[in-house]
């Protein structure tokens, strides 16, 4: 899952949007200086990453790719799932995508200088309205090109993305409309149980 799905899940579980983004940058248990609500958001982010790697339809896509490509396929499917969720947003949330995006941006706290990439990504995301831009397939493929340029080993992520869209569109859509919804239900239920335990 990429930024949009992580924020949508944060909204559904009523956890921190800041934690949902910080989860990409905080390593290990560097939590001593972070508010508990944000830590919970980071933990949800990590749980999402753990569970989404094994979504049945994404596993089905992986078997068709060689090991060298498979290593990067998670990056590609994360981005493509955000594209489908954005493009079909009314089927996931009653608010408009613009309304949800503006709400998400407002909930991303500033600070956290010990993780400078958080601030950089936050600023660019808001400036260029990434979440709404995800509706465009071409912009997602362009983003994959840009990610490719930052990798240590040259990998054509755009080509992999185009291949997934061409040959595995059905599995990708099922991952969004079936697997993703089950994932949300699992996380909401699990978070609710944990909250009840803390309250007793």
mmCIF file with all atom_site columns, C-alpha atoms in Angstrom:
data_model
loop_
_atom_site.group_PDB
_atom_site.id
_atom_site.type_symbol
_atom_site.label_atom_id
_atom_site.label_alt_id
_atom_site.label_comp_id
_atom_site.label_asym_id
_atom_site.label_entity_id
_atom_site.label_seq_id
_atom_site.pdbx_PDB_ins_code
_atom_site.Cartn_x
_atom_site.Cartn_y
_atom_site.Cartn_z
_atom_site.occupancy
_atom_site.B_iso_or_equiv
_atom_site.pdbx_formal_charge
_atom_site.auth_seq_id
_atom_site.auth_comp_id
_atom_site.auth_asym_id
_atom_site.auth_atom_id
_atom_site.pdbx_PDB_model_num
ATOM 1   C CA . UNK A 1 1   ? 0.000   0.000   0.000   1.00 0.00 ? 1   UNK A CA 1
ATOM 2   C CA . UNK A 1 2   ? 1.181   3.496   -0.750  1.00 0.00 ? 2   UNK A CA 1
ATOM 3   C CA . UNK A 1 3   ? 0.256   6.853   0.798   1.00 0.00 ? 3   UNK A CA 1
ATOM 4   C CA . UNK A 1 4   ? -3.432  6.996   -0.148  1.00 0.00 ? 4   UNK A CA 1
ATOM 5   C CA . UNK A 1 5   ? -4.241  3.512   1.139   1.00 0.00 ? 5   UNK A CA 1
ATOM 6   C CA . UNK A 1 6   ? -2.260  4.121   4.341   1.00 0.00 ? 6   UNK A CA 1
ATOM 7   C CA . UNK A 1 7   ? -4.159  7.361   4.995   1.00 0.00 ? 7   UNK A CA 1
ATOM 8   C CA . UNK A 1 8   ? -7.494  5.741   4.184   1.00 0.00 ? 8   UNK A CA 1
ATOM 9   C CA . UNK A 1 9   ? -6.719  2.947   6.651   1.00 0.00 ? 9   UNK A CA 1
ATOM 10  C CA . UNK A 1 10  ? -5.631  5.510   9.269   1.00 0.00 ? 10  UNK A CA 1
ATOM 11  C CA . UNK A 1 11  ? -8.989  7.206   8.791   1.00 0.00 ? 11  UNK A CA 1
ATOM 12  C CA . UNK A 1 12  ? -10.917 3.931   9.047   1.00 0.00 ? 12  UNK A CA 1
ATOM 13  C CA . UNK A 1 13  ? -9.037  2.841   12.188  1.00 0.00 ? 13  UNK A CA 1
ATOM 14  C CA . UNK A 1 14  ? -9.098  6.386   13.632  1.00 0.00 ? 14  UNK A CA 1
ATOM 15  C CA . UNK A 1 15  ? -5.349  6.403   14.055  1.00 0.00 ? 15  UNK A CA 1
ATOM 16  C CA . UNK A 1 16  ? -2.734  9.045   13.283  1.00 0.00 ? 16  UNK A CA 1
ATOM 17  C CA . UNK A 1 17  ? -2.201  10.253  9.717   1.00 0.00 ? 17  UNK A CA 1
ATOM 18  C CA . UNK A 1 18  ? 1.216   11.495  10.799  1.00 0.00 ? 18  UNK A CA 1
ATOM 19  C CA . UNK A 1 19  ? 2.060   8.008   12.057  1.00 0.00 ? 19  UNK A CA 1
ATOM 20  C CA . UNK A 1 20  ? 0.780   6.535   8.800   1.00 0.00 ? 20  UNK A CA 1
ATOM 21  C CA . UNK A 1 21  ? 3.379   8.601   6.924   1.00 0.00 ? 21  UNK A CA 1
ATOM 22  C CA . UNK A 1 22  ? 6.167   8.400   9.507   1.00 0.00 ? 22  UNK A CA 1
ATOM 23  C CA . UNK A 1 23  ? 5.950   4.616   9.244   1.00 0.00 ? 23  UNK A CA 1
ATOM 24  C CA . UNK A 1 24  ? 7.941   4.890   6.012   1.00 0.00 ? 24  UNK A CA 1
ATOM 25  C CA . UNK A 1 25  ? 10.841  6.602   7.764   1.00 0.00 ? 25  UNK A CA 1
ATOM 26  C CA . UNK A 1 26  ? 11.048  5.467   11.402  1.00 0.00 ? 26  UNK A CA 1
ATOM 27  C CA . UNK A 1 27  ? 13.206  2.384   11.831  1.00 0.00 ? 27  UNK A CA 1
ATOM 28  C CA . UNK A 1 28  ? 13.185  -0.092  14.689  1.00 0.00 ? 28  UNK A CA 1
ATOM 29  C CA . UNK A 1 29  ? 11.705  1.280   17.897  1.00 0.00 ? 29  UNK A CA 1
ATOM 30  C CA . UNK A 1 30  ? 12.868  4.919   17.801  1.00 0.00 ? 30  UNK A CA 1
ATOM 31  C CA . UNK A 1 31  ? 9.703   5.930   19.625  1.00 0.00 ? 31  UNK A CA 1
ATOM 32  C CA . UNK A 1 32  ? 10.941  7.613   22.796  1.00 0.00 ? 32  UNK A CA 1
ATOM 33  C CA . UNK A 1 33  ? 10.310  11.170  21.571  1.00 0.00 ? 33  UNK A CA 1
ATOM 34  C CA . UNK A 1 34  ? 7.021   10.494  19.755  1.00 0.00 ? 34  UNK A CA 1
ATOM 35  C CA . UNK A 1 35  ? 3.492   10.915  21.088  1.00 0.00 ? 35  UNK A CA 1
ATOM 36  C CA . UNK A 1 36  ? 1.724   7.613   21.818  1.00 0.00 ? 36  UNK A CA 1
ATOM 37  C CA . UNK A 1 37  ? -1.051  8.270   19.291  1.00 0.00 ? 37  UNK A CA 1
ATOM 38  C CA . UNK A 1 38  ? 1.522   8.722   16.523  1.00 0.00 ? 38  UNK A CA 1
ATOM 39  C CA . UNK A 1 39  ? 3.342   5.567   17.621  1.00 0.00 ? 39  UNK A CA 1
ATOM 40  C CA . UNK A 1 40  ? 0.056   3.696   17.226  1.00 0.00 ? 40  UNK A CA 1
ATOM 41  C CA . UNK A 1 41  ? -0.207  5.064   13.682  1.00 0.00 ? 41  UNK A CA 1
ATOM 42  C CA . UNK A 1 42  ? 3.303   3.815   12.917  1.00 0.00 ? 42  UNK A CA 1
ATOM 43  C CA . UNK A 1 43  ? 2.385   0.379   14.244  1.00 0.00 ? 43  UNK A CA 1
ATOM 44  C CA . UNK A 1 44  ? -0.733  0.272   12.066  1.00 0.00 ? 44  UNK A CA 1
ATOM 45  C CA . UNK A 1 45  ? 1.437   1.254   9.076   1.00 0.00 ? 45  UNK A CA 1
ATOM 46  C CA . UNK A 1 46  ? 3.771   -1.648  9.773   1.00 0.00 ? 46  UNK A CA 1
ATOM 47  C CA . UNK A 1 47  ? 0.865   -4.044  10.201  1.00 0.00 ? 47  UNK A CA 1
ATOM 48  C CA . UNK A 1 48  ? -0.533  -2.913  6.844   1.00 0.00 ? 48  UNK A CA 1
ATOM 49  C CA . UNK A 1 49  ? 2.829   -3.548  5.164   1.00 0.00 ? 49  UNK A CA 1
ATOM 50  C CA . UNK A 1 50  ? 3.052   -6.982  6.747   1.00 0.00 ? 50  UNK A CA 1
ATOM 51  C CA . UNK A 1 51  ? -0.469  -8.059  5.781   1.00 0.00 ? 51  UNK A CA 1
ATOM 52  C CA . UNK A 1 52  ? -0.592  -6.473  2.330   1.00 0.00 ? 52  UNK A CA 1
ATOM 53  C CA . UNK A 1 53  ? 2.496   -8.381  1.197   1.00 0.00 ? 53  UNK A CA 1
ATOM 54  C CA . UNK A 1 54  ? 0.414   -11.551 1.430   1.00 0.00 ? 54  UNK A CA 1
ATOM 55  C CA . UNK A 1 55  ? -2.848  -10.423 -0.152  1.00 0.00 ? 55  UNK A CA 1
ATOM 56  C CA . UNK A 1 56  ? -4.001  -13.419 -2.233  1.00 0.00 ? 56  UNK A CA 1
ATOM 57  C CA . UNK A 1 57  ? -4.338  -11.560 -5.523  1.00 0.00 ? 57  UNK A CA 1
ATOM 58  C CA . UNK A 1 58  ? -0.935  -9.882  -5.178  1.00 0.00 ? 58  UNK A CA 1
ATOM 59  C CA . UNK A 1 59  ? 0.665   -13.250 -4.458  1.00 0.00 ? 59  UNK A CA 1
ATOM 60  C CA . UNK A 1 60  ? -0.996  -14.504 -7.651  1.00 0.00 ? 60  UNK A CA 1
ATOM 61  C CA . UNK A 1 61  ? 0.592   -11.670 -9.639  1.00 0.00 ? 61  UNK A CA 1
ATOM 62  C CA . UNK A 1 62  ? 4.073   -12.309 -8.219  1.00 0.00 ? 62  UNK A CA 1
ATOM 63  C CA . UNK A 1 63  ? 4.342   -15.872 -9.505  1.00 0.00 ? 63  UNK A CA 1
ATOM 64  C CA . UNK A 1 64  ? 4.434   -14.615 -13.116 1.00 0.00 ? 64  UNK A CA 1
ATOM 65  C CA . UNK A 1 65  ? 7.587   -12.545 -12.614 1.00 0.00 ? 65  UNK A CA 1
ATOM 66  C CA . UNK A 1 66  ? 11.240  -13.512 -12.391 1.00 0.00 ? 66  UNK A CA 1
ATOM 67  C CA . UNK A 1 67  ? 13.045  -13.231 -9.081  1.00 0.00 ? 67  UNK A CA 1
ATOM 68  C CA . UNK A 1 68  ? 14.871  -10.047 -10.105 1.00 0.00 ? 68  UNK A CA 1
ATOM 69  C CA . UNK A 1 69  ? 11.597  -8.306  -10.941 1.00 0.00 ? 69  UNK A CA 1
ATOM 70  C CA . UNK A 1 70  ? 9.703   -9.867  -8.051  1.00 0.00 ? 70  UNK A CA 1
ATOM 71  C CA . UNK A 1 71  ? 12.004  -8.076  -5.627  1.00 0.00 ? 71  UNK A CA 1
ATOM 72  C CA . UNK A 1 72  ? 10.587  -4.735  -6.782  1.00 0.00 ? 72  UNK A CA 1
ATOM 73  C CA . UNK A 1 73  ? 7.049   -5.841  -7.571  1.00 0.00 ? 73  UNK A CA 1
ATOM 74  C CA . UNK A 1 74  ? 5.792   -4.722  -4.158  1.00 0.00 ? 74  UNK A CA 1
ATOM 75  C CA . UNK A 1 75  ? 6.740   -1.120  -4.968  1.00 0.00 ? 75  UNK A CA 1
ATOM 76  C CA . UNK A 1 76  ? 4.864   -1.358  -8.254  1.00 0.00 ? 76  UNK A CA 1
ATOM 77  C CA . UNK A 1 77  ? 1.693   -2.968  -6.911  1.00 0.00 ? 77  UNK A CA 1
ATOM 78  C CA . UNK A 1 78  ? 1.601   -0.531  -3.967  1.00 0.00 ? 78  UNK A CA 1
ATOM 79  C CA . UNK A 1 79  ? 1.549   2.381   -6.416  1.00 0.00 ? 79  UNK A CA 1
ATOM 80  C CA . UNK A 1 80  ? -0.922  0.754   -8.789  1.00 0.00 ? 80  UNK A CA 1
ATOM 81  C CA . UNK A 1 81  ? -3.330  -0.079  -5.977  1.00 0.00 ? 81  UNK A CA 1
ATOM 82  C CA . UNK A 1 82  ? -3.278  3.572   -4.896  1.00 0.00 ? 82  UNK A CA 1
ATOM 83  C CA . UNK A 1 83  ? -4.091  4.484   -8.507  1.00 0.00 ? 83  UNK A CA 1
ATOM 84  C CA . UNK A 1 84  ? -7.098  2.162   -8.637  1.00 0.00 ? 84  UNK A CA 1
ATOM 85  C CA . UNK A 1 85  ? -8.349  3.286   -5.229  1.00 0.00 ? 85  UNK A CA 1
ATOM 86  C CA . UNK A 1 86  ? -8.019  6.939   -6.305  1.00 0.00 ? 86  UNK A CA 1
ATOM 87  C CA . UNK A 1 87  ? -9.622  6.363   -9.706  1.00 0.00 ? 87  UNK A CA 1
ATOM 88  C CA . UNK A 1 88  ? -12.547 4.465   -8.132  1.00 0.00 ? 88  UNK A CA 1
ATOM 89  C CA . UNK A 1 89  ? -12.638 6.533   -4.957  1.00 0.00 ? 89  UNK A CA 1
ATOM 90  C CA . UNK A 1 90  ? -16.464 6.835   -4.620  1.00 0.00 ? 90  UNK A CA 1
ATOM 91  C CA . UNK A 1 91  ? -16.561 3.059   -4.165  1.00 0.00 ? 91  UNK A CA 1
ATOM 92  C CA . UNK A 1 92  ? -14.296 3.339   -1.116  1.00 0.00 ? 92  UNK A CA 1
ATOM 93  C CA . UNK A 1 93  ? -15.416 6.520   0.644   1.00 0.00 ? 93  UNK A CA 1
ATOM 94  C CA . UNK A 1 94  ? -18.479 8.822   0.555   1.00 0.00 ? 94  UNK A CA 1
ATOM 95  C CA . UNK A 1 95  ? -16.351 11.982  0.590   1.00 0.00 ? 95  UNK A CA 1
ATOM 96  C CA . UNK A 1 96  ? -14.773 13.328  -2.576  1.00 0.00 ? 96  UNK A CA 1
ATOM 97  C CA . UNK A 1 97  ? -11.109 12.478  -3.050  1.00 0.00 ? 97  UNK A CA 1
ATOM 98  C CA . UNK A 1 98  ? -10.257 16.182  -2.907  1.00 0.00 ? 98  UNK A CA 1
ATOM 99  C CA . UNK A 1 99  ? -12.077 16.556  0.421   1.00 0.00 ? 99  UNK A CA 1
ATOM 100 C CA . UNK A 1 100 ? -10.354 13.499  1.868   1.00 0.00 ? 100 UNK A CA 1
ATOM 101 C CA . UNK A 1 101 ? -6.946  14.603  0.569   1.00 0.00 ? 101 UNK A CA 1
ATOM 102 C CA . UNK A 1 102 ? -7.206  18.083  2.069   1.00 0.00 ? 102 UNK A CA 1
ATOM 103 C CA . UNK A 1 103 ? -8.250  16.558  5.387   1.00 0.00 ? 103 UNK A CA 1
ATOM 104 C CA . UNK A 1 104 ? -5.273  14.176  5.275   1.00 0.00 ? 104 UNK A CA 1
ATOM 105 C CA . UNK A 1 105 ? -2.811  16.980  4.507   1.00 0.00 ? 105 UNK A CA 1
ATOM 106 C CA . UNK A 1 106 ? -4.118  19.051  7.423   1.00 0.00 ? 106 UNK A CA 1
ATOM 107 C CA . UNK A 1 107 ? -3.561  16.105  9.748   1.00 0.00 ? 107 UNK A CA 1
ATOM 108 C CA . UNK A 1 108 ? 0.108   15.678  8.820   1.00 0.00 ? 108 UNK A CA 1
ATOM 109 C CA . UNK A 1 109 ? 1.977   17.355  11.668  1.00 0.00 ? 109 UNK A CA 1
ATOM 110 C CA . UNK A 1 110 ? 5.187   19.313  11.176  1.00 0.00 ? 110 UNK A CA 1
ATOM 111 C CA . UNK A 1 111 ? 8.403   18.757  13.091  1.00 0.00 ? 111 UNK A CA 1
ATOM 112 C CA . UNK A 1 112 ? 10.198  15.423  13.433  1.00 0.00 ? 112 UNK A CA 1
ATOM 113 C CA . UNK A 1 113 ? 13.533  16.894  12.321  1.00 0.00 ? 113 UNK A CA 1
ATOM 114 C CA . UNK A 1 114 ? 15.252  13.598  13.171  1.00 0.00 ? 114 UNK A CA 1
ATOM 115 C CA . UNK A 1 115 ? 13.490  12.167  10.109  1.00 0.00 ? 115 UNK A CA 1
ATOM 116 C CA . UNK A 1 116 ? 14.091  14.892  7.488   1.00 0.00 ? 116 UNK A CA 1
ATOM 117 C CA . UNK A 1 117 ? 12.637  12.811  4.647   1.00 0.00 ? 117 UNK A CA 1
ATOM 118 C CA . UNK A 1 118 ? 9.258   12.936  6.395   1.00 0.00 ? 118 UNK A CA 1
ATOM 119 C CA . UNK A 1 119 ? 9.234   16.726  6.134   1.00 0.00 ? 119 UNK A CA 1
ATOM 120 C CA . UNK A 1 120 ? 10.414  16.664  2.524   1.00 0.00 ? 120 UNK A CA 1
ATOM 121 C CA . UNK A 1 121 ? 7.777   14.148  1.437   1.00 0.00 ? 121 UNK A CA 1
ATOM 122 C CA . UNK A 1 122 ? 5.055   15.924  3.425   1.00 0.00 ? 122 UNK A CA 1
ATOM 123 C CA . UNK A 1 123 ? 5.867   19.262  1.764   1.00 0.00 ? 123 UNK A CA 1
ATOM 124 C CA . UNK A 1 124 ? 5.981   17.849  -1.779  1.00 0.00 ? 124 UNK A CA 1
ATOM 125 C CA . UNK A 1 125 ? 2.852   15.776  -1.252  1.00 0.00 ? 125 UNK A CA 1
ATOM 126 C CA . UNK A 1 126 ? 0.853   18.835  -0.212  1.00 0.00 ? 126 UNK A CA 1
ATOM 127 C CA . UNK A 1 127 ? 2.384   21.168  -2.805  1.00 0.00 ? 127 UNK A CA 1
ATOM 128 C CA . UNK A 1 128 ? 1.681   18.841  -5.731  1.00 0.00 ? 128 UNK A CA 1
ATOM 129 C CA . UNK A 1 129 ? -1.463  17.216  -4.310  1.00 0.00 ? 129 UNK A CA 1
ATOM 130 C CA . UNK A 1 130 ? -0.138  13.696  -4.795  1.00 0.00 ? 130 UNK A CA 1
ATOM 131 C CA . UNK A 1 131 ? -3.242  11.930  -3.515  1.00 0.00 ? 131 UNK A CA 1
ATOM 132 C CA . UNK A 1 132 ? -5.511  13.423  -6.180  1.00 0.00 ? 132 UNK A CA 1
ATOM 133 C CA . UNK A 1 133 ? -2.820  12.995  -8.832  1.00 0.00 ? 133 UNK A CA 1
ATOM 134 C CA . UNK A 1 134 ? -2.961  9.241   -8.221  1.00 0.00 ? 134 UNK A CA 1
ATOM 135 C CA . UNK A 1 135 ? -6.169  9.154   -10.286 1.00 0.00 ? 135 UNK A CA 1
ATOM 136 C CA . UNK A 1 136 ? -4.017  9.443   -13.416 1.00 0.00 ? 136 UNK A CA 1
ATOM 137 C CA . UNK A 1 137 ? -2.450  6.202   -14.662 1.00 0.00 ? 137 UNK A CA 1
ATOM 138 C CA . UNK A 1 138 ? 0.220   8.152   -16.532 1.00 0.00 ? 138 UNK A CA 1
ATOM 139 C CA . UNK A 1 139 ? 1.227   10.077  -13.409 1.00 0.00 ? 139 UNK A CA 1
ATOM 140 C CA . UNK A 1 140 ? 1.570   6.829   -11.474 1.00 0.00 ? 140 UNK A CA 1
ATOM 141 C CA . UNK A 1 141 ? 3.754   5.351   -14.220 1.00 0.00 ? 141 UNK A CA 1
ATOM 142 C CA . UNK A 1 142 ? 5.819   8.564   -14.249 1.00 0.00 ? 142 UNK A CA 1
ATOM 143 C CA . UNK A 1 143 ? 6.236   8.269   -10.478 1.00 0.00 ? 143 UNK A CA 1
ATOM 144 C CA . UNK A 1 144 ? 7.527   4.716   -10.969 1.00 0.00 ? 144 UNK A CA 1
ATOM 145 C CA . UNK A 1 145 ? 10.079  6.107   -13.447 1.00 0.00 ? 145 UNK A CA 1
ATOM 146 C CA . UNK A 1 146 ? 11.259  8.591   -10.834 1.00 0.00 ? 146 UNK A CA 1
ATOM 147 C CA . UNK A 1 147 ? 11.546  5.884   -8.174  1.00 0.00 ? 147 UNK A CA 1
ATOM 148 C CA . UNK A 1 148 ? 13.632  3.810   -10.615 1.00 0.00 ? 148 UNK A CA 1
ATOM 149 C CA . UNK A 1 149 ? 16.138  6.643   -10.860 1.00 0.00 ? 149 UNK A CA 1
ATOM 150 C CA . UNK A 1 150 ? 16.684  6.553   -7.090  1.00 0.00 ? 150 UNK A CA 1
ATOM 151 C CA . UNK A 1 151 ? 17.391  2.820   -6.895  1.00 0.00 ? 151 UNK A CA 1
ATOM 152 C CA . UNK A 1 152 ? 20.981  1.631   -6.541  1.00 0.00 ? 152 UNK A CA 1
ATOM 153 C CA . UNK A 1 153 ? 20.435  -0.996  -9.226  1.00 0.00 ? 153 UNK A CA 1
ATOM 154 C CA . UNK A 1 154 ? 18.842  0.038   -12.541 1.00 0.00 ? 154 UNK A CA 1
ATOM 155 C CA . UNK A 1 155 ? 15.321  -1.404  -12.730 1.00 0.00 ? 155 UNK A CA 1
ATOM 156 C CA . UNK A 1 156 ? 12.601  -0.265  -15.125 1.00 0.00 ? 156 UNK A CA 1
ATOM 157 C CA . UNK A 1 157 ? 9.690   -0.008  -12.707 1.00 0.00 ? 157 UNK A CA 1
ATOM 158 C CA . UNK A 1 158 ? 7.521   1.696   -15.305 1.00 0.00 ? 158 UNK A CA 1
ATOM 159 C CA . UNK A 1 159 ? 7.843   -1.318  -17.611 1.00 0.00 ? 159 UNK A CA 1
ATOM 160 C CA . UNK A 1 160 ? 6.910   -3.650  -14.756 1.00 0.00 ? 160 UNK A CA 1
ATOM 161 C CA . UNK A 1 161 ? 3.932   -1.422  -13.951 1.00 0.00 ? 161 UNK A CA 1
ATOM 162 C CA . UNK A 1 162 ? 2.773   -1.430  -17.560 1.00 0.00 ? 162 UNK A CA 1
ATOM 163 C CA . UNK A 1 163 ? 3.122   -5.218  -17.627 1.00 0.00 ? 163 UNK A CA 1
ATOM 164 C CA . UNK A 1 164 ? 1.020   -5.623  -14.477 1.00 0.00 ? 164 UNK A CA 1
ATOM 165 C CA . UNK A 1 165 ? -1.672  -3.319  -15.862 1.00 0.00 ? 165 UNK A CA 1
ATOM 166 C CA . UNK A 1 166 ? -1.703  -5.169  -19.175 1.00 0.00 ? 166 UNK A CA 1
ATOM 167 C CA . UNK A 1 167 ? -1.574  -8.763  -17.971 1.00 0.00 ? 167 UNK A CA 1
ATOM 168 C CA . UNK A 1 168 ? -2.881  -8.692  -14.402 1.00 0.00 ? 168 UNK A CA 1
ATOM 169 C CA . UNK A 1 169 ? -5.541  -5.990  -14.325 1.00 0.00 ? 169 UNK A CA 1
ATOM 170 C CA . UNK A 1 170 ? -8.165  -8.416  -12.998 1.00 0.00 ? 170 UNK A CA 1
ATOM 171 C CA . UNK A 1 171 ? -6.013  -9.559  -10.069 1.00 0.00 ? 171 UNK A CA 1
ATOM 172 C CA . UNK A 1 172 ? -5.047  -5.962  -9.300  1.00 0.00 ? 172 UNK A CA 1
ATOM 173 C CA . UNK A 1 173 ? -8.675  -4.866  -9.185  1.00 0.00 ? 173 UNK A CA 1
ATOM 174 C CA . UNK A 1 174 ? -9.617  -7.845  -7.017  1.00 0.00 ? 174 UNK A CA 1
ATOM 175 C CA . UNK A 1 175 ? -6.765  -6.927  -4.674  1.00 0.00 ? 175 UNK A CA 1
ATOM 176 C CA . UNK A 1 176 ? -8.366  -3.484  -4.287  1.00 0.00 ? 176 UNK A CA 1
ATOM 177 C CA . UNK A 1 177 ? -12.038 -4.412  -4.191  1.00 0.00 ? 177 UNK A CA 1
ATOM 178 C CA . UNK A 1 178 ? -11.804 -7.707  -2.301  1.00 0.00 ? 178 UNK A CA 1
ATOM 179 C CA . UNK A 1 179 ? -8.491  -8.162  -0.466  1.00 0.00 ? 179 UNK A CA 1
ATOM 180 C CA . UNK A 1 180 ? -8.120  -4.511  0.559   1.00 0.00 ? 180 UNK A CA 1
ATOM 181 C CA . UNK A 1 181 ? -11.605 -4.382  2.058   1.00 0.00 ? 181 UNK A CA 1
ATOM 182 C CA . UNK A 1 182 ? -10.957 -7.555  4.053   1.00 0.00 ? 182 UNK A CA 1
ATOM 183 C CA . UNK A 1 183 ? -7.670  -6.015  5.220   1.00 0.00 ? 183 UNK A CA 1
ATOM 184 C CA . UNK A 1 184 ? -9.477  -2.896  6.455   1.00 0.00 ? 184 UNK A CA 1
ATOM 185 C CA . UNK A 1 185 ? -12.044 -4.994  8.333   1.00 0.00 ? 185 UNK A CA 1
ATOM 186 C CA . UNK A 1 186 ? -9.246  -7.012  9.952   1.00 0.00 ? 186 UNK A CA 1
ATOM 187 C CA . UNK A 1 187 ? -7.373  -3.885  11.039  1.00 0.00 ? 187 UNK A CA 1
ATOM 188 C CA . UNK A 1 188 ? -10.469 -2.069  12.311  1.00 0.00 ? 188 UNK A CA 1
ATOM 189 C CA . UNK A 1 189 ? -11.520 -5.121  14.324  1.00 0.00 ? 189 UNK A CA 1
ATOM 190 C CA . UNK A 1 190 ? -8.021  -5.692  15.714  1.00 0.00 ? 190 UNK A CA 1
ATOM 191 C CA . UNK A 1 191 ? -7.558  -2.041  16.648  1.00 0.00 ? 191 UNK A CA 1
ATOM 192 C CA . UNK A 1 192 ? -10.968 -1.977  18.351  1.00 0.00 ? 192 UNK A CA 1
ATOM 193 C CA . UNK A 1 193 ? -10.087 -5.039  20.434  1.00 0.00 ? 193 UNK A CA 1
ATOM 194 C CA . UNK A 1 194 ? -6.777  -3.479  21.493  1.00 0.00 ? 194 UNK A CA 1
ATOM 195 C CA . UNK A 1 195 ? -8.540  -0.257  22.491  1.00 0.00 ? 195 UNK A CA 1
ATOM 196 C CA . UNK A 1 196 ? -11.018 -2.238  24.603  1.00 0.00 ? 196 UNK A CA 1
ATOM 197 C CA . UNK A 1 197 ? -8.191  -4.083  26.354  1.00 0.00 ? 197 UNK A CA 1
ATOM 198 C CA . UNK A 1 198 ? -6.420  -0.825  27.165  1.00 0.00 ? 198 UNK A CA 1
ATOM 199 C CA . UNK A 1 199 ? -9.656  0.587   28.589  1.00 0.00 ? 199 UNK A CA 1
ATOM 200 C CA . UNK A 1 200 ? -10.154 -2.304  31.040  1.00 0.00 ? 200 UNK A CA 1
#
